[in-house]
CSV table of C-alpha atoms and ligand atoms in Angstrom, one decimal:
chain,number,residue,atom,x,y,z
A,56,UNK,CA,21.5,40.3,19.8
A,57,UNK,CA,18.8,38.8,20.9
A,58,UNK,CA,15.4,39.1,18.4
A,59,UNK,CA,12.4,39.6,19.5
A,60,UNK,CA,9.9,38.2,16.9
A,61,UNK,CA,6.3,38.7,18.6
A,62,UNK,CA,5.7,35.0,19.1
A,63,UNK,CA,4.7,34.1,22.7
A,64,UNK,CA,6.4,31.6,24.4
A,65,UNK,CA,3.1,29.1,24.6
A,66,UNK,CA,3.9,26.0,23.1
A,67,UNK,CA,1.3,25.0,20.8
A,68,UNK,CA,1.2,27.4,17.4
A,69,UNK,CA,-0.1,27.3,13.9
A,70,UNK,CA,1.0,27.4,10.3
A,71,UNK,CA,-1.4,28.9,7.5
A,72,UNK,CA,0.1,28.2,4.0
A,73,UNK,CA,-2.4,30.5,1.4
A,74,UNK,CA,-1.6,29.5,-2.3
A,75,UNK,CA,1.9,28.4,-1.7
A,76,UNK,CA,3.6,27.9,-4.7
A,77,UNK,CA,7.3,27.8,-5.6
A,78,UNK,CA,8.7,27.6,-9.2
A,79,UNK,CA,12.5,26.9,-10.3
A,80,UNK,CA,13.1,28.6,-13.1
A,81,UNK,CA,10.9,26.3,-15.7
A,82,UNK,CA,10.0,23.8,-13.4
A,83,UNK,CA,7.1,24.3,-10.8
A,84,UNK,CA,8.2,22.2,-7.7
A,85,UNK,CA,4.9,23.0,-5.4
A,86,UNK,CA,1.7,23.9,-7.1
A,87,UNK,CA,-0.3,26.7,-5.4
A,88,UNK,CA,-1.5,24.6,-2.1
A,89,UNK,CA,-3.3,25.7,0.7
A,90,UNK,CA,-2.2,23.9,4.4
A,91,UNK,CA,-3.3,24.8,7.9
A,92,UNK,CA,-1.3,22.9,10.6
A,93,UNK,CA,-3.5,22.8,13.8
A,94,UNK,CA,-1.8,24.1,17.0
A,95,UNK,CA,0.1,20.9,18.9
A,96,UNK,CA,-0.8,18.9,15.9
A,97,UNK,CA,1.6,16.3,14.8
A,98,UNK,CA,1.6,16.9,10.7
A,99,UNK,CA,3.7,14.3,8.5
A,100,UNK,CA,4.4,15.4,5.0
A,101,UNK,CA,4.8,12.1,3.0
A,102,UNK,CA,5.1,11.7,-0.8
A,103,UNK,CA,8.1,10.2,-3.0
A,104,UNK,CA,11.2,11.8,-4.2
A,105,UNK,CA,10.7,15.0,-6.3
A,106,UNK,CA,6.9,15.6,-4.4
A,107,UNK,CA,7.9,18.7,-3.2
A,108,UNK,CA,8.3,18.1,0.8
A,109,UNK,CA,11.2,19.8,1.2
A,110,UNK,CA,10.6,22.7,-0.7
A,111,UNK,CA,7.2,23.1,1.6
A,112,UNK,CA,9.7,22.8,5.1
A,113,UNK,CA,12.0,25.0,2.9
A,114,UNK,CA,9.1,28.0,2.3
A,115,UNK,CA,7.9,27.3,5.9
A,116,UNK,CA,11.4,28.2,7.5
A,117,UNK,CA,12.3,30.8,5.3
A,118,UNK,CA,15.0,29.2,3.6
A,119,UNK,CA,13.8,29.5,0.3
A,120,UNK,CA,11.0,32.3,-0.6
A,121,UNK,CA,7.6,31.5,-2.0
A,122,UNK,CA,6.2,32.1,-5.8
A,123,UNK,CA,3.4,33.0,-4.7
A,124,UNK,CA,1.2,33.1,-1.6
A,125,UNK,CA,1.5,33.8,2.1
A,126,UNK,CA,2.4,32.4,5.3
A,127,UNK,CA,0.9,33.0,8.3
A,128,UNK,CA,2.0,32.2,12.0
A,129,UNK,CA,-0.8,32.1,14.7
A,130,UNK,CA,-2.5,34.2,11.9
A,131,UNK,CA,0.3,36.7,11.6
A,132,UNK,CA,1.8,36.8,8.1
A,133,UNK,CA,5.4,35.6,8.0
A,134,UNK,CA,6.1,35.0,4.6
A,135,UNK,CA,8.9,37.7,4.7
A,136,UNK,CA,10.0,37.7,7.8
A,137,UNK,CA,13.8,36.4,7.9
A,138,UNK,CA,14.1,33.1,8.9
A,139,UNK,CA,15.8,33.2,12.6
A,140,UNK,CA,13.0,35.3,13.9
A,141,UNK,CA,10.4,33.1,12.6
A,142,UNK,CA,10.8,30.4,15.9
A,143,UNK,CA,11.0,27.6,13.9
A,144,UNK,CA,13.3,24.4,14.6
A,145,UNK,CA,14.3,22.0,12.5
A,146,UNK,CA,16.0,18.9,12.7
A,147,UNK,CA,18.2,17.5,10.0
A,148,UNK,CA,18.5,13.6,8.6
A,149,UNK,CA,22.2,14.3,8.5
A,150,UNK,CA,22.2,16.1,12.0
A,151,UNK,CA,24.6,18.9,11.1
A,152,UNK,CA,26.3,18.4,14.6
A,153,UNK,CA,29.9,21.1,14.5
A,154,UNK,CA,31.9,18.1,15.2
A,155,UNK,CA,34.5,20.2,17.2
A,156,UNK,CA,32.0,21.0,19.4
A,157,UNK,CA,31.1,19.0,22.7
A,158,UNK,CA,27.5,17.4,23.2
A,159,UNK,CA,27.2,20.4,25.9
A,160,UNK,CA,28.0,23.2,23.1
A,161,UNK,CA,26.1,21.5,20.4
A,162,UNK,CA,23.0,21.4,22.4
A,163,UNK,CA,23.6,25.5,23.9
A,164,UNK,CA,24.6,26.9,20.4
A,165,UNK,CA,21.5,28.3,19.7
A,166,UNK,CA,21.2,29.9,23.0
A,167,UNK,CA,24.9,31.5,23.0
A,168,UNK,CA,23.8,32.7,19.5
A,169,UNK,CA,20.6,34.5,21.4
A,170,UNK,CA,23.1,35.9,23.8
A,171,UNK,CA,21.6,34.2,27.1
A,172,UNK,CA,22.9,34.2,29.9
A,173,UNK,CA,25.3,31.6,30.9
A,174,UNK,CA,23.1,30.3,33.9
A,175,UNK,CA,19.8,30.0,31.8
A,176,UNK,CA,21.5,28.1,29.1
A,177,UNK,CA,23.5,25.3,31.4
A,178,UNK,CA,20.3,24.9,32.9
A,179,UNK,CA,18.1,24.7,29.3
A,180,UNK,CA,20.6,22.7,28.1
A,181,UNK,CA,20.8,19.9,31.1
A,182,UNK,CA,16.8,20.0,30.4
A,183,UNK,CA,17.1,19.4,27.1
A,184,UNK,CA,19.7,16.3,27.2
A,185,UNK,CA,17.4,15.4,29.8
A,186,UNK,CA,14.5,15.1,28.0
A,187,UNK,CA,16.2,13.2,25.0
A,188,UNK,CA,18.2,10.4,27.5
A,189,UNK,CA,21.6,11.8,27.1
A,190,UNK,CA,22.8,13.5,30.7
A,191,UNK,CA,26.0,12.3,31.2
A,192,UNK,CA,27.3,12.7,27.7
A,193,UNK,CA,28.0,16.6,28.1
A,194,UNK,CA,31.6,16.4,27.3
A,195,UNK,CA,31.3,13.8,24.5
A,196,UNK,CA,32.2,14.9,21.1
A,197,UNK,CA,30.0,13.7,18.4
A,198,UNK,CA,32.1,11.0,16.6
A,199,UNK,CA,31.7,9.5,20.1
A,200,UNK,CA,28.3,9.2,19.9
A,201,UNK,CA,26.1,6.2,17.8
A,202,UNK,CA,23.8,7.6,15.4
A,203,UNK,CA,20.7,7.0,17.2
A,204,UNK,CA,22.8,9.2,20.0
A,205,UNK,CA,24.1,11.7,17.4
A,206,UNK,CA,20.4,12.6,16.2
A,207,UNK,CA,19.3,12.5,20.4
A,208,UNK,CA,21.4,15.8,20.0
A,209,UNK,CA,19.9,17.5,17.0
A,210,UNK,CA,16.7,17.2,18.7
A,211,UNK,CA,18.5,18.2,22.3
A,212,UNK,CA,19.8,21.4,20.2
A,213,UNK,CA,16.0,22.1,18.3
A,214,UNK,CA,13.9,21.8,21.5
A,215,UNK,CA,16.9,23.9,23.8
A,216,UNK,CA,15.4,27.1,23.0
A,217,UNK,CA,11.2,26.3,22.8
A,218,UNK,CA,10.8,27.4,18.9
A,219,UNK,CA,6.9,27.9,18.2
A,220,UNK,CA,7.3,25.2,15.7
A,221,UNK,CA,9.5,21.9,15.4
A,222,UNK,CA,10.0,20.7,12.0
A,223,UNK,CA,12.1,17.5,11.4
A,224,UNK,CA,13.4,16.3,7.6
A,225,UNK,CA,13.4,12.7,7.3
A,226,UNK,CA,15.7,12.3,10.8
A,227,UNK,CA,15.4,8.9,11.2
A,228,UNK,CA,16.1,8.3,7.7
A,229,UNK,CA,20.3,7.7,8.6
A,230,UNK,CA,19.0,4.6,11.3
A,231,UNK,CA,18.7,0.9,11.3
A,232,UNK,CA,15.2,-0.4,11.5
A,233,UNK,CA,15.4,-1.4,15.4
A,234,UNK,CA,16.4,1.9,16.2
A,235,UNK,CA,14.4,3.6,13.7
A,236,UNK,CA,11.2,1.9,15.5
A,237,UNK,CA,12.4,2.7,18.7
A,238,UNK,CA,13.3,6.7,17.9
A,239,UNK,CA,9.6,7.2,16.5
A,240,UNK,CA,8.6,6.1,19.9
A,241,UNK,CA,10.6,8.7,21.5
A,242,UNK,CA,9.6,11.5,19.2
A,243,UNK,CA,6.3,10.9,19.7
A,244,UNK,CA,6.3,10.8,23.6
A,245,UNK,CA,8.8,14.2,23.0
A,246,UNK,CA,5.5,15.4,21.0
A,247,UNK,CA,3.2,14.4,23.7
A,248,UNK,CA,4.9,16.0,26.8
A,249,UNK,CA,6.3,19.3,24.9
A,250,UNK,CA,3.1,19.8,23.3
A,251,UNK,CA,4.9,21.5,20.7
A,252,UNK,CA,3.6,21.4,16.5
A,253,UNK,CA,5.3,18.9,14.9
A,254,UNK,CA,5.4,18.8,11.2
A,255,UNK,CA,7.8,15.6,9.8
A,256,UNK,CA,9.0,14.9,6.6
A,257,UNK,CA,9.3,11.5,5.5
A,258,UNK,CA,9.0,9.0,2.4
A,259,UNK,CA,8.4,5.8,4.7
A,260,UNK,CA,4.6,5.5,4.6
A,261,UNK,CA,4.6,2.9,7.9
A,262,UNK,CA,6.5,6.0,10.3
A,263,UNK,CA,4.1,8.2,8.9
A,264,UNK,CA,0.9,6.1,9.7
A,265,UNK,CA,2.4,5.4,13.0
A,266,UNK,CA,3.8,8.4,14.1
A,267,UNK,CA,1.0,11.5,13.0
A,268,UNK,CA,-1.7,13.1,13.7
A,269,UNK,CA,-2.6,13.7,10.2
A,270,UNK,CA,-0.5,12.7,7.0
A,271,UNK,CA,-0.4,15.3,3.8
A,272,UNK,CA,0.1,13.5,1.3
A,273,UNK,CA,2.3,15.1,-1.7
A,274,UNK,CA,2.5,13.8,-5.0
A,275,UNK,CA,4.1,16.3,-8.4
A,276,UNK,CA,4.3,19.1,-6.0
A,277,UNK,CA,0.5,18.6,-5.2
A,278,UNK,CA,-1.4,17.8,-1.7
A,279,UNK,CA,-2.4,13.9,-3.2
A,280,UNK,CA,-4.7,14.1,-0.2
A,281,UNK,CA,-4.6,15.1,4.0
A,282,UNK,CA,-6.1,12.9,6.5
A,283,UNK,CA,-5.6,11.0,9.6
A,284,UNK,CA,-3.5,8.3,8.8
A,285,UNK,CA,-7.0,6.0,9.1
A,286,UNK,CA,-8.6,8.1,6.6
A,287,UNK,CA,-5.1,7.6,4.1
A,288,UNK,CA,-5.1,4.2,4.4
A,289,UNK,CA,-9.3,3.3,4.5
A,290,UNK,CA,-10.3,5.8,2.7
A,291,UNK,CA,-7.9,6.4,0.3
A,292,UNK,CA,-9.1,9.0,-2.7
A,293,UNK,CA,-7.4,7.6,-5.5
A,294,UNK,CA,-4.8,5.1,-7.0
A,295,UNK,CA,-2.5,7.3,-5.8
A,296,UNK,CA,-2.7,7.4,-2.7
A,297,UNK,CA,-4.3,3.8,-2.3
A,298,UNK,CA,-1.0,2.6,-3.9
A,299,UNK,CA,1.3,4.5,-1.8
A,300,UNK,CA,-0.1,4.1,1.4
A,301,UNK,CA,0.0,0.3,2.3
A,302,UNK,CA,-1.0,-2.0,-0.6
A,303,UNK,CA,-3.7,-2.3,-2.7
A,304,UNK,CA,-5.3,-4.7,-5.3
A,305,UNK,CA,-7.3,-2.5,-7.7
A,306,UNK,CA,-10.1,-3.8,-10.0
A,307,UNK,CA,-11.5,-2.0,-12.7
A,308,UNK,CA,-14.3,-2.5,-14.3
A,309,UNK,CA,-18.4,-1.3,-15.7
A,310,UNK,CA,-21.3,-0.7,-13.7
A,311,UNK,CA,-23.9,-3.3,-15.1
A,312,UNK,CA,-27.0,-2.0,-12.7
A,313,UNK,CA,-28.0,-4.0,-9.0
A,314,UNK,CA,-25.2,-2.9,-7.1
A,315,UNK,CA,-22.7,-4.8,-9.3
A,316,UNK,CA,-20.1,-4.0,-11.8
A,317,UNK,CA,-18.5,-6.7,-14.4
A,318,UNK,CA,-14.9,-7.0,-14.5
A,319,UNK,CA,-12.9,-9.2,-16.9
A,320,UNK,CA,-14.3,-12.9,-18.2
A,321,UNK,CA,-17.6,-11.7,-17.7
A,322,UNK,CA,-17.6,-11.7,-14.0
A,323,UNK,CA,-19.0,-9.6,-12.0
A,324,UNK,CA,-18.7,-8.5,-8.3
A,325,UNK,CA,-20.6,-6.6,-6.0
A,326,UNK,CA,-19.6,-2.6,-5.4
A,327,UNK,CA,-20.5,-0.7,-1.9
A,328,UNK,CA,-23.1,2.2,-1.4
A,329,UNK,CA,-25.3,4.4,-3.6
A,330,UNK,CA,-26.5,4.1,-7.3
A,331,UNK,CA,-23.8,4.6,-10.2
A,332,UNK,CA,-24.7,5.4,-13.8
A,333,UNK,CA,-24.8,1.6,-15.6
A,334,UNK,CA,-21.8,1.3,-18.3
A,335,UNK,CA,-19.5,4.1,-16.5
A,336,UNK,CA,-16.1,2.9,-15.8
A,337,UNK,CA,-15.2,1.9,-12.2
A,338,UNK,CA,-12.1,1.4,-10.0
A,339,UNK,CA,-12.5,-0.4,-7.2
A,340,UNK,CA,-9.7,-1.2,-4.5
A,341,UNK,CA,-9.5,-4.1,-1.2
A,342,UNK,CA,-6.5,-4.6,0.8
A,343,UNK,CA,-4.7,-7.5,0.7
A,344,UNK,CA,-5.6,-8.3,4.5
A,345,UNK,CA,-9.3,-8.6,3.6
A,346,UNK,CA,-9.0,-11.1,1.3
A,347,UNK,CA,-9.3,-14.8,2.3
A,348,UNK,CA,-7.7,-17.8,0.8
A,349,UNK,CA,-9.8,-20.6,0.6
A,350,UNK,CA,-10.6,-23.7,-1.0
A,351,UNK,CA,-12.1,-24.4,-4.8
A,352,UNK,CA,-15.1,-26.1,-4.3
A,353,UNK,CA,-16.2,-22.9,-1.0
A,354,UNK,CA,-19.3,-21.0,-2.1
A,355,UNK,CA,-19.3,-17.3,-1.2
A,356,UNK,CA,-22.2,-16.5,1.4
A,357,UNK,CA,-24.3,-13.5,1.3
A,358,UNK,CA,-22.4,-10.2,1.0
A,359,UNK,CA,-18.8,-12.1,-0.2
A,360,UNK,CA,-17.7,-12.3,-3.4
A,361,UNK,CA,-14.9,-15.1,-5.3
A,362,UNK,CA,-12.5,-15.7,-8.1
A,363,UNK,CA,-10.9,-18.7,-8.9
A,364,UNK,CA,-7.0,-18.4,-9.5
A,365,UNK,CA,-3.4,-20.3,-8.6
A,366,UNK,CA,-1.3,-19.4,-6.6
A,367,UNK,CA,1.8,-17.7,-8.1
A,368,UNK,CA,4.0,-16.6,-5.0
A,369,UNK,CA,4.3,-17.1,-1.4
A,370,UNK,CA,6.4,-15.1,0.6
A,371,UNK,CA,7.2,-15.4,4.5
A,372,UNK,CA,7.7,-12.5,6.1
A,373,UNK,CA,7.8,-13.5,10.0
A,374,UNK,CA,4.0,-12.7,11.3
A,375,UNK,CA,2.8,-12.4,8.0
A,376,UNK,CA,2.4,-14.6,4.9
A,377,UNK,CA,1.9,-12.6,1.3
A,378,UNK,CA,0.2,-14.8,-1.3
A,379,UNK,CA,-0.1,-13.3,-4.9
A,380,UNK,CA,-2.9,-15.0,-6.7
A,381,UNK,CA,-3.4,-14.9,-10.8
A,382,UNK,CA,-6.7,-15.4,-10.8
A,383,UNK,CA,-8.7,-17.2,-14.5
A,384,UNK,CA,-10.2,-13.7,-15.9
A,385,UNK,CA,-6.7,-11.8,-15.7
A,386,UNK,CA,-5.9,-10.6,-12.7
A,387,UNK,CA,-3.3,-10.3,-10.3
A,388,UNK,CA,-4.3,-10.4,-6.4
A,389,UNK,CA,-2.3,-10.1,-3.1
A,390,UNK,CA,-3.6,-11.8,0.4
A,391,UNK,CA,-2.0,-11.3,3.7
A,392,UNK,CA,-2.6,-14.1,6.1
A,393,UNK,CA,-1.0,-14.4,10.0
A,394,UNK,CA,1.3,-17.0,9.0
A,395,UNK,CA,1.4,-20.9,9.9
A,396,UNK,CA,4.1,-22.8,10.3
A,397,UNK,CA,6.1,-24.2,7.2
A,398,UNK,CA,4.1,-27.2,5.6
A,399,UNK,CA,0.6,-25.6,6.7
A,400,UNK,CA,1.4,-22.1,4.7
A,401,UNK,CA,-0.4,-22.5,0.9
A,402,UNK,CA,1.6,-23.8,-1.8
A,403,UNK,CA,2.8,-21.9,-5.2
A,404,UNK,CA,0.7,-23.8,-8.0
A,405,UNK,CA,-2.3,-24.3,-5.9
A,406,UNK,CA,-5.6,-23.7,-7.2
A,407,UNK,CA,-7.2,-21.7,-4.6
A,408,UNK,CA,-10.6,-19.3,-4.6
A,409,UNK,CA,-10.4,-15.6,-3.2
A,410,UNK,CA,-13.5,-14.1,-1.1
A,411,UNK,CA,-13.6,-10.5,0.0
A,412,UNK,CA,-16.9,-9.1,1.1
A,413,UNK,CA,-18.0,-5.9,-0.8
A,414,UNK,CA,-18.1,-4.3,2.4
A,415,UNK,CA,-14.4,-4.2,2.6
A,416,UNK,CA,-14.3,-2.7,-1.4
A,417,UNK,CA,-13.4,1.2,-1.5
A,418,UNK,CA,-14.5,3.0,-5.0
A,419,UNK,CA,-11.8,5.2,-5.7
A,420,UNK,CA,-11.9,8.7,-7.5
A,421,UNK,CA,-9.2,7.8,-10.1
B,620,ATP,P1,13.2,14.0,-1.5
B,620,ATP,O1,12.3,13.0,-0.8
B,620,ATP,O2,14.0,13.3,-2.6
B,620,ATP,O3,13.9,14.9,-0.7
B,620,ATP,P2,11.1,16.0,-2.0
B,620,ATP,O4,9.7,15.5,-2.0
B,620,ATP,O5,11.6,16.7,-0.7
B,620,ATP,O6,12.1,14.9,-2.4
B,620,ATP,P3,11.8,18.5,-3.2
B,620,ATP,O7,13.2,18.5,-2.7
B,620,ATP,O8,10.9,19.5,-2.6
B,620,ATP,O9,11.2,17.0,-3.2
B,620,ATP,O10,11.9,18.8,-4.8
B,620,ATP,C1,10.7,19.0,-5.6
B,620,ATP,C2,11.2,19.3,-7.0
B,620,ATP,O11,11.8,20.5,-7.1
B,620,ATP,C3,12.2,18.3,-7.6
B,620,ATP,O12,11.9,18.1,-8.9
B,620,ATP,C4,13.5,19.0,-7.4
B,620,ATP,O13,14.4,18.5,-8.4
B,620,ATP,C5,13.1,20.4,-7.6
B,620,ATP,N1,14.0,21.4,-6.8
B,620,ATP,C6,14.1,21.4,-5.5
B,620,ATP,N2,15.0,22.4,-5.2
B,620,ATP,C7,15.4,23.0,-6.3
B,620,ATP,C8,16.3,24.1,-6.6
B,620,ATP,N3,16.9,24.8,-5.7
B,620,ATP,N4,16.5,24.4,-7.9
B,620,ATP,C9,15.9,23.7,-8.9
B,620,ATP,N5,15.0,22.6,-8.7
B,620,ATP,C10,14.8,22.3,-7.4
């Protein structure tokens, strides 16, 4: 039977999630959260295990029903509606190919399941496998197929039948690396020319940044905070999120008036924009990549700050060279450099002098 669930057949729909919450039993796994994924958008939800990602794709497909709170679909409320009729498509990490099946039959079960006809769905399906490189592998069974291959033909079978919404949980995470890099480029061109809304799950930060429109950020079954991935990783709202997305050396520390705040062994550096009550407590954060290595005896110019410190590691990680640095008044930094070649890199035990300009400090909430 085939359902008809009132959602046209244009490609680019939205999600409204209105105080979504779910408990289990005493635990609360998503707080009440409110979400609007934008129509075509490409929405990552990215937070460590336990955050609650899953449990928001779960409520979003109907697999599990919300605590409280509603749903809506291109502004129509879905929250009860069962989950086949909803239009949504996921995409598992594990695949969840029928291994008895054929690539062919994989890809056309959900249409056989909508009772189409048999013209429409070798057609849809060719489509399909054309779309994610794999015509010529009809009569392939899975276990024939790599992994890279094998997830080609979850997509194949999500995308077959045009759901309003695409969701995908974590399905690069069963990949190497190379072929992980290479299969976000391939989503994302599948994004671009199906216009479809994407919304990913994932707990590798780098796919997210590279890969979304906007990141939501989960943390304890809260929204941590949602932003492009520039505003997550420039603007990031608190420890939390300046931690998790990229890294981060944070410096705390007491506003002491003229733009300044003191941090430990009576040192003080400069702190960006606007007046802040003198005494409160601050927290401050740079990235690693905006601070600079240099000599001793350097001076800071205008609008740069410096600590002195040794260098306690230095790690070589092909382009890049990290570089922690304890510095004298107790605290531990990280640079990034673009890396020399060995014998010009810096040297564990050197005594060194960091700059960053304050320009490059974000204050954080918390
Ligand atoms: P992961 O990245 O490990 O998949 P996640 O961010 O997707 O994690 P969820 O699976 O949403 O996290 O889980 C959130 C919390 O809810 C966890 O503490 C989890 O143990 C709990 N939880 C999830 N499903 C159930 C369930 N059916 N019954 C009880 N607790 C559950």
């Amino acid at each position: 039977m085939q359902h008809d669930t009132g959602i046209s057949s244009r490609a680019d729909h939205s999600i409204d999630l209105k105080g979504i919450s779910k408990t289990f039993g005493r635990l609360t796994a998503l707080h009440p959260v409110d979400l609007s994924v934008r129509k075509g958008e490409f929405l990552t939800l990215l937070g460590p295990s336990g955050s609650g990602k899953t449990t928001l794709l779960n409520l979003i497909a109907g697999a599990i029903a919300p605590t409280t709170g509603a749903i809506l679909l291109d502004g129509r409320d879905i929250t009860r509606m069962p989950p086949r009729d909803r239009g949504i498509g996921m995409v598992f990490q594990n695949y969840a190919l029928m291994p008895h099946m054929s690539v062919f039959e994989n890809v056309a079960y959900p249409l056989r399941a909508r009772r189409q006809p048999t013209k429409m769905i070798r057609a849809k399906v060719q489509d399909a496998l054309e779309r994610v490189g794999l015509r010529g592998f009809e009569d392939r069974k899975p276990r024939q197929l790599s992994g890279g291959q094998q997830q080609r033909v979850g997509i194949a079978r999500c995308i077959v039948y045009s759901p309003a919404i695409i969701m995908m949980d974590e399905p690069l995470g069963a990949l190497d690396k190379n072929l992980r890099d290479h299969m976000q480029g391939e989503i994302k061109r599948l994004h671009e020319t199906l216009g479809t809304t994407i919304i990913y799950v994932t707990h590798d930060q780098e796919e997210a940044l590279n890969m979304s429109d906007r990141v939501c950020l989960m943390n304890g079954g809260q929204i941590a905070q949602l932003g492009t991935p520039d505003d997550l990783y420039f603007q990031p709202r608190n420890r939390f999120v300046a931690e998790f997305v990229g890294e981060s050396n944070l410096i705390s520390g007491r506003v002491s008036g003229n733009g300044r705040m003191t941090i430990g062994g009576n040192q003080s550096v400069a702190i960006p924009g606007g007046r802040r009550p003198e005494g409160s407590e601050l927290l401050v954060m740079v990235r690693p990549e905006n601070v600079r290595i240099g000599g001793v005896g350097e001076v800071a110019v205008e609008g740069r700050d410096a600590l002195n410190g040794e260098i306690t590691t230095v790690s070589f990680i092909g382009g890049m060279t990290r570089v922690t640095v304890s510095t004298e008044n107790g605290l531990n930094f990280v640079a990034r450099m673009v890396s020399g070649r060995a014998g010009t890199r810096p040297e564990p035990g050197a005594r060194v002098r960091l700059f960053w300009s304050s320009s490059d400090l974000v204050v954080l909430d918390d």
